[in-house]
Short mmCIF file of N, CA and C in Angstrom, two decimals:
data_model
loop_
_atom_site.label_atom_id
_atom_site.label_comp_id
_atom_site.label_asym_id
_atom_site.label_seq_id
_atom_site.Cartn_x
_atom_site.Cartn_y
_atom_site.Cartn_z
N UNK A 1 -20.86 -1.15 7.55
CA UNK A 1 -19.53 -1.68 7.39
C UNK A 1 -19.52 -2.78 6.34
N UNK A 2 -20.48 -3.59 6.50
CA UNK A 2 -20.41 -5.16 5.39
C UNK A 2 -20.80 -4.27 3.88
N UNK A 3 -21.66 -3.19 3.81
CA UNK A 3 -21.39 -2.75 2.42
C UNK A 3 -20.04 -1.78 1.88
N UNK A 4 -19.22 -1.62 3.00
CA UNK A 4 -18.09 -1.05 2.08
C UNK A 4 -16.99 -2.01 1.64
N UNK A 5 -17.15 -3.56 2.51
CA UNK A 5 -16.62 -4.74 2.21
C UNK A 5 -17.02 -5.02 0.77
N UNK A 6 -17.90 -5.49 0.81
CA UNK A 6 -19.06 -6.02 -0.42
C UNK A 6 -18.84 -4.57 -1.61
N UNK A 7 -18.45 -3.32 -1.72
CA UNK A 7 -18.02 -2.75 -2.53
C UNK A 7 -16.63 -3.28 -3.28
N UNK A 8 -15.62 -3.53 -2.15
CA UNK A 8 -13.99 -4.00 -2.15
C UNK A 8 -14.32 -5.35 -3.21
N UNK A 9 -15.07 -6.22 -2.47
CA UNK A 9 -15.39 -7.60 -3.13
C UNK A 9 -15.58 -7.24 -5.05
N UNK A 10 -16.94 -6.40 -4.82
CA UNK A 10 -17.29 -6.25 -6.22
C UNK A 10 -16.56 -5.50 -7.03
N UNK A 11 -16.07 -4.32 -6.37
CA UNK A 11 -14.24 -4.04 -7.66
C UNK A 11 -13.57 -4.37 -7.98
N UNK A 12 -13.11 -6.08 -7.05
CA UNK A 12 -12.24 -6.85 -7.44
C UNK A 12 -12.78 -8.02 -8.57
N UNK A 13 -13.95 -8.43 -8.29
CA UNK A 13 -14.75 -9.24 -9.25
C UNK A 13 -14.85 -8.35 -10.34
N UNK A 14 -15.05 -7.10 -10.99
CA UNK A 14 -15.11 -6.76 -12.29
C UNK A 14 -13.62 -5.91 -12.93
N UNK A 15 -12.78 -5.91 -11.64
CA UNK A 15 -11.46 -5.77 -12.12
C UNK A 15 -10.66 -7.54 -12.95
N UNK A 16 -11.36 -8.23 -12.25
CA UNK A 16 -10.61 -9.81 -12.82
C UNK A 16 -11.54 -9.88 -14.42
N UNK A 17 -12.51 -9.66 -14.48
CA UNK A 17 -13.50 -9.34 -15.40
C UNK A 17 -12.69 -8.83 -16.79
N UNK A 18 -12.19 -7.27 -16.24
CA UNK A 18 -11.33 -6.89 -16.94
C UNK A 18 -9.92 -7.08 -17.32
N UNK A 19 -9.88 -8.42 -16.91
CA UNK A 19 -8.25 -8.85 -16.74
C UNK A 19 -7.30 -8.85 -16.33
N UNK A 20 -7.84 -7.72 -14.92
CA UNK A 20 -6.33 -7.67 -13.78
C UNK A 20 -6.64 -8.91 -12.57
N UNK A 21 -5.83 -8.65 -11.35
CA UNK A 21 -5.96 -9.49 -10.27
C UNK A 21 -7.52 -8.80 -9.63
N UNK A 22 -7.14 -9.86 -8.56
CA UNK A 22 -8.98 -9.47 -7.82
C UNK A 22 -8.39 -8.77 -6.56
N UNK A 23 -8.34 -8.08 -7.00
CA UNK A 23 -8.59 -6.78 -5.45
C UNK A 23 -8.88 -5.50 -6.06
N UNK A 24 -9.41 -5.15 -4.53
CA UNK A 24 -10.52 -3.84 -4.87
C UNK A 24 -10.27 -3.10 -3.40
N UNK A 25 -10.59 -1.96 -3.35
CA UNK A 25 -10.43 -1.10 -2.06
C UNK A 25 -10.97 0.02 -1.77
N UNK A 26 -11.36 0.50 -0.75
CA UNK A 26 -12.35 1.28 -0.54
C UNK A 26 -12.08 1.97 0.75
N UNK A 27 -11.92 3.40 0.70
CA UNK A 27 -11.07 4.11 2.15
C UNK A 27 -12.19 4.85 2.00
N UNK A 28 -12.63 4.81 3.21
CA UNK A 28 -13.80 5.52 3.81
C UNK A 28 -13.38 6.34 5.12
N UNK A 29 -14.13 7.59 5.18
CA UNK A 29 -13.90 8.49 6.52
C UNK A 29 -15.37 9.40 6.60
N UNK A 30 -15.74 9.09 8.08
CA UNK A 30 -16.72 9.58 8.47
C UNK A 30 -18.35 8.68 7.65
N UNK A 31 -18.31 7.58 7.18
CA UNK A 31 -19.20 6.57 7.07
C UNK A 31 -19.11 6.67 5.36
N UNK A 32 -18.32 7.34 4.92
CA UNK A 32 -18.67 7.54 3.43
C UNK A 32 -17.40 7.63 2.52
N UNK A 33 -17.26 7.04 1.70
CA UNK A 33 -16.21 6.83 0.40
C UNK A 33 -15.79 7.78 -0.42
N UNK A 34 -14.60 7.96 0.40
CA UNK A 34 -13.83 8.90 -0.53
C UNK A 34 -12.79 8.53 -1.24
N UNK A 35 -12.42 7.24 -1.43
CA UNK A 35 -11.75 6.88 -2.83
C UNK A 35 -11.96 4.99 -3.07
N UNK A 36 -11.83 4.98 -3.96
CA UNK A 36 -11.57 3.44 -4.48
C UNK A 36 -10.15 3.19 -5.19
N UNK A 37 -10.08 1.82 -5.43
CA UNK A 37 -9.07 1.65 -6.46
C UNK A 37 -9.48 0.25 -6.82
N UNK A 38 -8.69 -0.57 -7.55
CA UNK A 38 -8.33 -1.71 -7.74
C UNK A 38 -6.68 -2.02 -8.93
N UNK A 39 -6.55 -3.10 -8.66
CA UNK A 39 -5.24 -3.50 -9.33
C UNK A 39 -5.03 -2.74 -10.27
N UNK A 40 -4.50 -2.20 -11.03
CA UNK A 40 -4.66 -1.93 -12.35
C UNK A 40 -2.96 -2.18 -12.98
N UNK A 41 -2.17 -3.04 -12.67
CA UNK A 41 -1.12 -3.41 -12.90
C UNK A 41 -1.02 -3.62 -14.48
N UNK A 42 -1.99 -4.81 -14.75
CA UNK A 42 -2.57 -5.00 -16.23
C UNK A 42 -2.65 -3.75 -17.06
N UNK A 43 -2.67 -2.34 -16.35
CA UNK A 43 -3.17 -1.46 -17.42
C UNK A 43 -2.02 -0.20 -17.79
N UNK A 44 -1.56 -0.46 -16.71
CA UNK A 44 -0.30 0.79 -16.50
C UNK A 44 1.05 0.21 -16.33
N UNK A 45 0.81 -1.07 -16.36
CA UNK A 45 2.60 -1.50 -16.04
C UNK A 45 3.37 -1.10 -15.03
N UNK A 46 3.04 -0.81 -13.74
CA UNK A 46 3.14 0.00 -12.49
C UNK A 46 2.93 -0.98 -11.29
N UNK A 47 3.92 -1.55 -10.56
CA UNK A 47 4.01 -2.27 -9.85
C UNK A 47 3.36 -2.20 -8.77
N UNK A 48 3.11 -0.75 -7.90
CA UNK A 48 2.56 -0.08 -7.19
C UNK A 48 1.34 0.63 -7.56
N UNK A 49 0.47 -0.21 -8.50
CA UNK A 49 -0.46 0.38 -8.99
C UNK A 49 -1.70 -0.71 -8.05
N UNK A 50 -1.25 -0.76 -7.28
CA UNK A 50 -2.34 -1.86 -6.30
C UNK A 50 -3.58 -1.11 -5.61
N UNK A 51 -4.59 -1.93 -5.56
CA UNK A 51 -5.86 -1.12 -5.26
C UNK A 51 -5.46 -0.01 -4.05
N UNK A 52 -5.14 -1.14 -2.87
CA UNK A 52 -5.17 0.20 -1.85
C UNK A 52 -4.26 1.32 -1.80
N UNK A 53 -3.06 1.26 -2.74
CA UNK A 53 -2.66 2.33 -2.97
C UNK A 53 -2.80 3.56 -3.77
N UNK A 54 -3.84 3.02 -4.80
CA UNK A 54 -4.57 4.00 -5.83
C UNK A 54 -5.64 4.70 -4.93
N UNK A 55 -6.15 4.23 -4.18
CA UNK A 55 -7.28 4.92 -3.29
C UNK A 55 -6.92 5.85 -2.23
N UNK A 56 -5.82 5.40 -1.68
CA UNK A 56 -4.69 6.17 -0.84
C UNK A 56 -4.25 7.73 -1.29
N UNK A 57 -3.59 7.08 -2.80
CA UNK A 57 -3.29 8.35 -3.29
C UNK A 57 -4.51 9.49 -4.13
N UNK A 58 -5.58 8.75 -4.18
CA UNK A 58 -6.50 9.11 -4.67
C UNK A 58 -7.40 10.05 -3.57
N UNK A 59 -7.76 9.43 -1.93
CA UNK A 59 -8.16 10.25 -1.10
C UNK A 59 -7.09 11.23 -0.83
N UNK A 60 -5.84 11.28 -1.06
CA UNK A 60 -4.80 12.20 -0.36
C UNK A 60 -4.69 13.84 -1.60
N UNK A 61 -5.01 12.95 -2.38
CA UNK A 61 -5.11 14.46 -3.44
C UNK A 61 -6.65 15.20 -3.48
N UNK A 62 -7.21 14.17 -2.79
CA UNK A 62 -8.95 14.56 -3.21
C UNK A 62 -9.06 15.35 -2.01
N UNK A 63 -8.06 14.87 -0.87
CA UNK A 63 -8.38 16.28 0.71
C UNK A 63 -7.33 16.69 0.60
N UNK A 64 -6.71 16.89 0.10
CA UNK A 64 -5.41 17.85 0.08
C UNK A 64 -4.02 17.59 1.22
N UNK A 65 -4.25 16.14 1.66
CA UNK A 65 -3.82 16.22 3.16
C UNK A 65 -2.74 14.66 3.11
N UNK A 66 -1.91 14.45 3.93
CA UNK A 66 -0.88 13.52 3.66
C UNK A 66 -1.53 12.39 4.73
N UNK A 67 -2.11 13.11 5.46
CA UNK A 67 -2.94 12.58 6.81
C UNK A 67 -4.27 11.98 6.69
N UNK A 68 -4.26 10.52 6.62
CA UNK A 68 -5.53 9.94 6.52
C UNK A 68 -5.62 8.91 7.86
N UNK A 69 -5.48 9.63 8.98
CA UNK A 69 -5.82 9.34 10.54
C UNK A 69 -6.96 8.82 10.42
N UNK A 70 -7.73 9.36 10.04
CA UNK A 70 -9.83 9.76 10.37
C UNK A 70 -9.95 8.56 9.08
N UNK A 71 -9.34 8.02 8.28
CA UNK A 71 -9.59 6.91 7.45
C UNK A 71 -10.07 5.55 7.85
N UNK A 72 -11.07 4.79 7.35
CA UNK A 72 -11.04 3.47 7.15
C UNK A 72 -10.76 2.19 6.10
N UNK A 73 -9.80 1.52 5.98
CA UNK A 73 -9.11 0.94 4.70
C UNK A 73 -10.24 -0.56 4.48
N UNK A 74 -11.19 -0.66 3.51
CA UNK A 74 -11.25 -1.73 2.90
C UNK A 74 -11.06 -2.62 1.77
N UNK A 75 -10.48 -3.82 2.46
CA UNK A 75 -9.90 -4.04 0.97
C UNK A 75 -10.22 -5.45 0.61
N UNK A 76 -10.82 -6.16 -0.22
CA UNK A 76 -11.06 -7.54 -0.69
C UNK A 76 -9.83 -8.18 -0.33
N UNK A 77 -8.53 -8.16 -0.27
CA UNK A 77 -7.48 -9.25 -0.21
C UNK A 77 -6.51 -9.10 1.05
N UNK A 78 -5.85 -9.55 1.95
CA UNK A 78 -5.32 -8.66 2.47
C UNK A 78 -4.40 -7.70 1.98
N UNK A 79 -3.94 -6.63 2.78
CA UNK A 79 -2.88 -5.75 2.14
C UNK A 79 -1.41 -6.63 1.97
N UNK A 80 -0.74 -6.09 0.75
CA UNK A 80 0.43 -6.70 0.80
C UNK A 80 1.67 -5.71 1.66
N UNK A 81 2.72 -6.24 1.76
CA UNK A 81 3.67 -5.63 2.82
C UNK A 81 4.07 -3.57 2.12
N UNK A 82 3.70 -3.53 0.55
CA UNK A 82 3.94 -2.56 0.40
C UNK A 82 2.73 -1.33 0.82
N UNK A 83 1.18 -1.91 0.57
CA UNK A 83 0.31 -1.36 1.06
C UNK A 83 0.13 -1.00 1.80
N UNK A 84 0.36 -2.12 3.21
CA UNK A 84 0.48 -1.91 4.49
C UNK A 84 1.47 -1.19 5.64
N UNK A 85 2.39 -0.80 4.14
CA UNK A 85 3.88 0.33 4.36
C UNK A 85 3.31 1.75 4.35
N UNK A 86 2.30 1.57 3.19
CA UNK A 86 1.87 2.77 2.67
C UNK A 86 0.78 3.46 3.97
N UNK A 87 -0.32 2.32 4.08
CA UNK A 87 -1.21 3.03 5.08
C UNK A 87 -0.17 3.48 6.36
N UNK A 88 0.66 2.93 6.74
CA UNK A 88 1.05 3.13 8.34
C UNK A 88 1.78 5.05 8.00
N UNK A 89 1.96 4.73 6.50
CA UNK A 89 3.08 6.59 6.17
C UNK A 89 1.83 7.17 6.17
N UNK A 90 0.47 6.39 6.25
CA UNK A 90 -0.57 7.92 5.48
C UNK A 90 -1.49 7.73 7.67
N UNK A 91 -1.15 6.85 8.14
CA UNK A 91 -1.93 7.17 9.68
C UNK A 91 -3.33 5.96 9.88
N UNK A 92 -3.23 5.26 8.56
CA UNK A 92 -4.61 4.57 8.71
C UNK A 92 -4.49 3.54 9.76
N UNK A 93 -5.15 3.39 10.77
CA UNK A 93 -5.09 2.71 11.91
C UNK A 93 -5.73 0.87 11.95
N UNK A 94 -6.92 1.56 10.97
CA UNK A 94 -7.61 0.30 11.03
C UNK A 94 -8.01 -0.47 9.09
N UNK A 95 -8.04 -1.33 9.49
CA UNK A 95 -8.45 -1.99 8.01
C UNK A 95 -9.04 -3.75 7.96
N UNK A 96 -10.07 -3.40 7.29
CA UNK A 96 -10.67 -4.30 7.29
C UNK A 96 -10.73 -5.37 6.14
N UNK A 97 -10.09 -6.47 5.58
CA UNK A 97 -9.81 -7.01 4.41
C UNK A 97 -11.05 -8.67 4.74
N UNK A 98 -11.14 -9.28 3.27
CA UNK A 98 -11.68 -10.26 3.25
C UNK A 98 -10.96 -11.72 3.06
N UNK A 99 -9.96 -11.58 1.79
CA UNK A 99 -9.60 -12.64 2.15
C UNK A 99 -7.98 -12.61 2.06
N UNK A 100 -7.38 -13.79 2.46
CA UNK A 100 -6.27 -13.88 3.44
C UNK A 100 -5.07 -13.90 2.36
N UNK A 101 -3.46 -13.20 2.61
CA UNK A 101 -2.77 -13.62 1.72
C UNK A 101 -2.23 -15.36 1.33
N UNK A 102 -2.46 -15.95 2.72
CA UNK A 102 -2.74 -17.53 2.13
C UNK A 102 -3.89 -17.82 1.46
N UNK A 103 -4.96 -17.09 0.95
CA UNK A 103 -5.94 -17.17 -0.02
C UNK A 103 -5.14 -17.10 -1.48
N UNK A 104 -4.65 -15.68 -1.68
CA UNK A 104 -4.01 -15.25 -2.75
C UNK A 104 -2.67 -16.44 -3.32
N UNK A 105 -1.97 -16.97 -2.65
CA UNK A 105 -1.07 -17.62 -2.43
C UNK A 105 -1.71 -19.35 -3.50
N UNK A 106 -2.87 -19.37 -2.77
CA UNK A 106 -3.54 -20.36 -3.22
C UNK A 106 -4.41 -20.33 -4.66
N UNK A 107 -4.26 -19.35 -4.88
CA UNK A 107 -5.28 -18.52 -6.39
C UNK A 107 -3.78 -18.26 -7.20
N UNK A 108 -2.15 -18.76 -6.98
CA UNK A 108 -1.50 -18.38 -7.62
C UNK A 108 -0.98 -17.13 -7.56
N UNK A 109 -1.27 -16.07 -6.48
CA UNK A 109 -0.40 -14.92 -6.46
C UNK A 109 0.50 -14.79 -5.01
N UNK A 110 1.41 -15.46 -4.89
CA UNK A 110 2.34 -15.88 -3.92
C UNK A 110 3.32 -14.93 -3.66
N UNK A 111 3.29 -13.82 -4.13
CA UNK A 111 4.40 -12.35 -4.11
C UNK A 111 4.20 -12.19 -2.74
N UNK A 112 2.84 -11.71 -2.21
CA UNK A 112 2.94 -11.15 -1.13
C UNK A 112 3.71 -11.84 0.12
N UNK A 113 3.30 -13.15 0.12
CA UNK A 113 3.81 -14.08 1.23
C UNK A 113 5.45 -14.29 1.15
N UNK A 114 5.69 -14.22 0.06
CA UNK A 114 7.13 -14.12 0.04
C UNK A 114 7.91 -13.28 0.25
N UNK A 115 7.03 -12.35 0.27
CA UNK A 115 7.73 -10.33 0.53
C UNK A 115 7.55 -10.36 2.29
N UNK A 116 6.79 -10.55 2.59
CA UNK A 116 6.34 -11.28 4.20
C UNK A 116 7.42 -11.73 5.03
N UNK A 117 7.73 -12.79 4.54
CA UNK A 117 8.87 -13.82 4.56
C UNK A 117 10.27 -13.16 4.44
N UNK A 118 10.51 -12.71 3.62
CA UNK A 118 11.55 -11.54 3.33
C UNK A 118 11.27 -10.86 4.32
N UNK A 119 10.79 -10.13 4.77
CA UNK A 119 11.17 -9.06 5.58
C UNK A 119 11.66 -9.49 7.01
N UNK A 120 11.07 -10.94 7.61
CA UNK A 120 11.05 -11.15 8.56
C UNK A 120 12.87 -11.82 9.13
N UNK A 121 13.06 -11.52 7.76
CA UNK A 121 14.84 -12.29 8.18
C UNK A 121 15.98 -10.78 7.54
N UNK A 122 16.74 -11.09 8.68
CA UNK A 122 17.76 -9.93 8.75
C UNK A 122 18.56 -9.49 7.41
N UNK A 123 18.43 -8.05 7.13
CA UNK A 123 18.79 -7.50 5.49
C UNK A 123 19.97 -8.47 4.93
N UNK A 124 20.72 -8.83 5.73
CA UNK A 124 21.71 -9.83 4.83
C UNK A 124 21.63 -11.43 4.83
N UNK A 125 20.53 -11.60 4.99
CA UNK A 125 19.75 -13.11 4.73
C UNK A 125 18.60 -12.81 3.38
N UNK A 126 18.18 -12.06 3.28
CA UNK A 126 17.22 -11.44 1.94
C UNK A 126 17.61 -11.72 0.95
N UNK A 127 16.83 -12.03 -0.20
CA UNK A 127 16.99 -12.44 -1.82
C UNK A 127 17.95 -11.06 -2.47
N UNK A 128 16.60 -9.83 -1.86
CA UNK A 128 17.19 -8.41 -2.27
C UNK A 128 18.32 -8.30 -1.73
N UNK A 129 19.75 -7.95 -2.42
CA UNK A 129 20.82 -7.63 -1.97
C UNK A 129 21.13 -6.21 -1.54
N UNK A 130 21.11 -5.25 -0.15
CA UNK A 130 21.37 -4.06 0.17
C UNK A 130 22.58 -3.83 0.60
N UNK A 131 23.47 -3.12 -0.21
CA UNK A 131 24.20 -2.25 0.25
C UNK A 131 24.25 -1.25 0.17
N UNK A 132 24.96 -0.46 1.62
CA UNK A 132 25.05 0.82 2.20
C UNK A 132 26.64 1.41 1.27
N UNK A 133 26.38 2.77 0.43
CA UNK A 133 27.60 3.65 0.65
C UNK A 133 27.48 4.80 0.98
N UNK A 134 28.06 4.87 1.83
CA UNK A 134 28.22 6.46 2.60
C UNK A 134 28.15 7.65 1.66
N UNK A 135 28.00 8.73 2.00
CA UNK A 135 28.21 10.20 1.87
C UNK A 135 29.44 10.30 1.11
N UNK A 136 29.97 10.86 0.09
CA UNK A 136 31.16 11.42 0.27
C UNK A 136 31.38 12.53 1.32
N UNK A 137 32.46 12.94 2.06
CA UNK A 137 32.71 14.16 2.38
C UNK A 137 32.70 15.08 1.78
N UNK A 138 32.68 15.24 0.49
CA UNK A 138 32.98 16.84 0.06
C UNK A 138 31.15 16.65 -0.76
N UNK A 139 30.47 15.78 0.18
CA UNK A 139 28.57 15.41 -0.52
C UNK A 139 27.72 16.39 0.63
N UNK A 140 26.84 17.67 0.25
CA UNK A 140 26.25 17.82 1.45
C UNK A 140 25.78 16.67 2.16
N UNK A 141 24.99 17.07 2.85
CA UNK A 141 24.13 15.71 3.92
C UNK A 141 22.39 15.91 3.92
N UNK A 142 21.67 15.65 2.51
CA UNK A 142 20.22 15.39 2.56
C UNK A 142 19.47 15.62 3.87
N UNK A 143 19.75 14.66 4.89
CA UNK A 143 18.92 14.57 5.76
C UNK A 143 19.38 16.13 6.99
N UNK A 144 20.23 16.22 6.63
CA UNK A 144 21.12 17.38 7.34
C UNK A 144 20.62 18.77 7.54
N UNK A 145 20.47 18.72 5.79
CA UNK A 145 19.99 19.68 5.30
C UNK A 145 18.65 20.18 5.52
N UNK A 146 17.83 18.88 5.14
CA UNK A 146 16.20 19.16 5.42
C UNK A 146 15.98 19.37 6.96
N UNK A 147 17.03 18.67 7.94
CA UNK A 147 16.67 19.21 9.21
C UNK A 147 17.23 20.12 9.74
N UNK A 148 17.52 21.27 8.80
CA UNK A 148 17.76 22.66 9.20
C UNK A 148 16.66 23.66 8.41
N UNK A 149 16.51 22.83 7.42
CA UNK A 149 15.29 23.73 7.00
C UNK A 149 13.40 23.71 7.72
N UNK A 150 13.15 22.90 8.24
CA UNK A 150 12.65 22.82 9.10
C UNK A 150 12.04 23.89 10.19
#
């Protein structure tokens, strides 16, 4: 277990190397690594280009499967609220991170804690402004639809 940590650690140390943020990630199933990632925001201009989601999508095309139940998530930083959106859609149960988003916060990357924070207060207290417009009537119904095709 401490070497798939100590992998996370060292992708993030030669991802900062290369000039992105320091995180690194490493989804393992059945004792062995089937994907990595790290930040690569710096390289693709892709907001969602965050380690544990490159590894995510990286084991999900590499088994063919949407289902990463049998997964283990490691990741140098903790996950941020979108990561941790992502593992719960792909089944990952457990995850093991090193250091804390009040770490990150303190190194100058304060997004996550504030996305945190945001979520925890009701949609019309949020920075992000959501509004709902309905369907037209003469609009099929998306969700309607897919749950007849089914």
């Amino acid at each position: 277990m401490d070497h798939f940590m100590e992998r996370a650690v060292d992708l993030a140390l030669a991802n900062v190397k290369d000039g992105g943020q320091p995180f690194g990630a490493v989804l393992v199933k059945s004792d062995e690594v089937i994907a990595e990632g790290v930040n690569e925001l710096h390289k693709v201009h892709d907001v969602s280009g965050h380690a544990e989601m490159l590894a995510i999508r990286r084991a999900q095309e590499k088994l063919k499967t949407n289902d990463l139940s049998d997964c283990v998530m490691y990741a140098s930083g903790e996950p941020c609220s979108m990561c941790l959106t992502a593992m719960y859609f792909a089944g990952i149960d457990t995850t093991y991170y090193c250091q804390s988003v009040e770490d990150a916060v303190d190194a100058g990357l304060g997004k996550s804690a504030f996305i945190y924070e945001e979520l925890q207060k009701p949609k019309a207290a949020r920075f992000l402004v959501m509004k709902q417009i309905p369907l037209k009537q003469s609009q099929d119904n998306p969700m309607k639809q897919w749950e007849r095709q089914r």
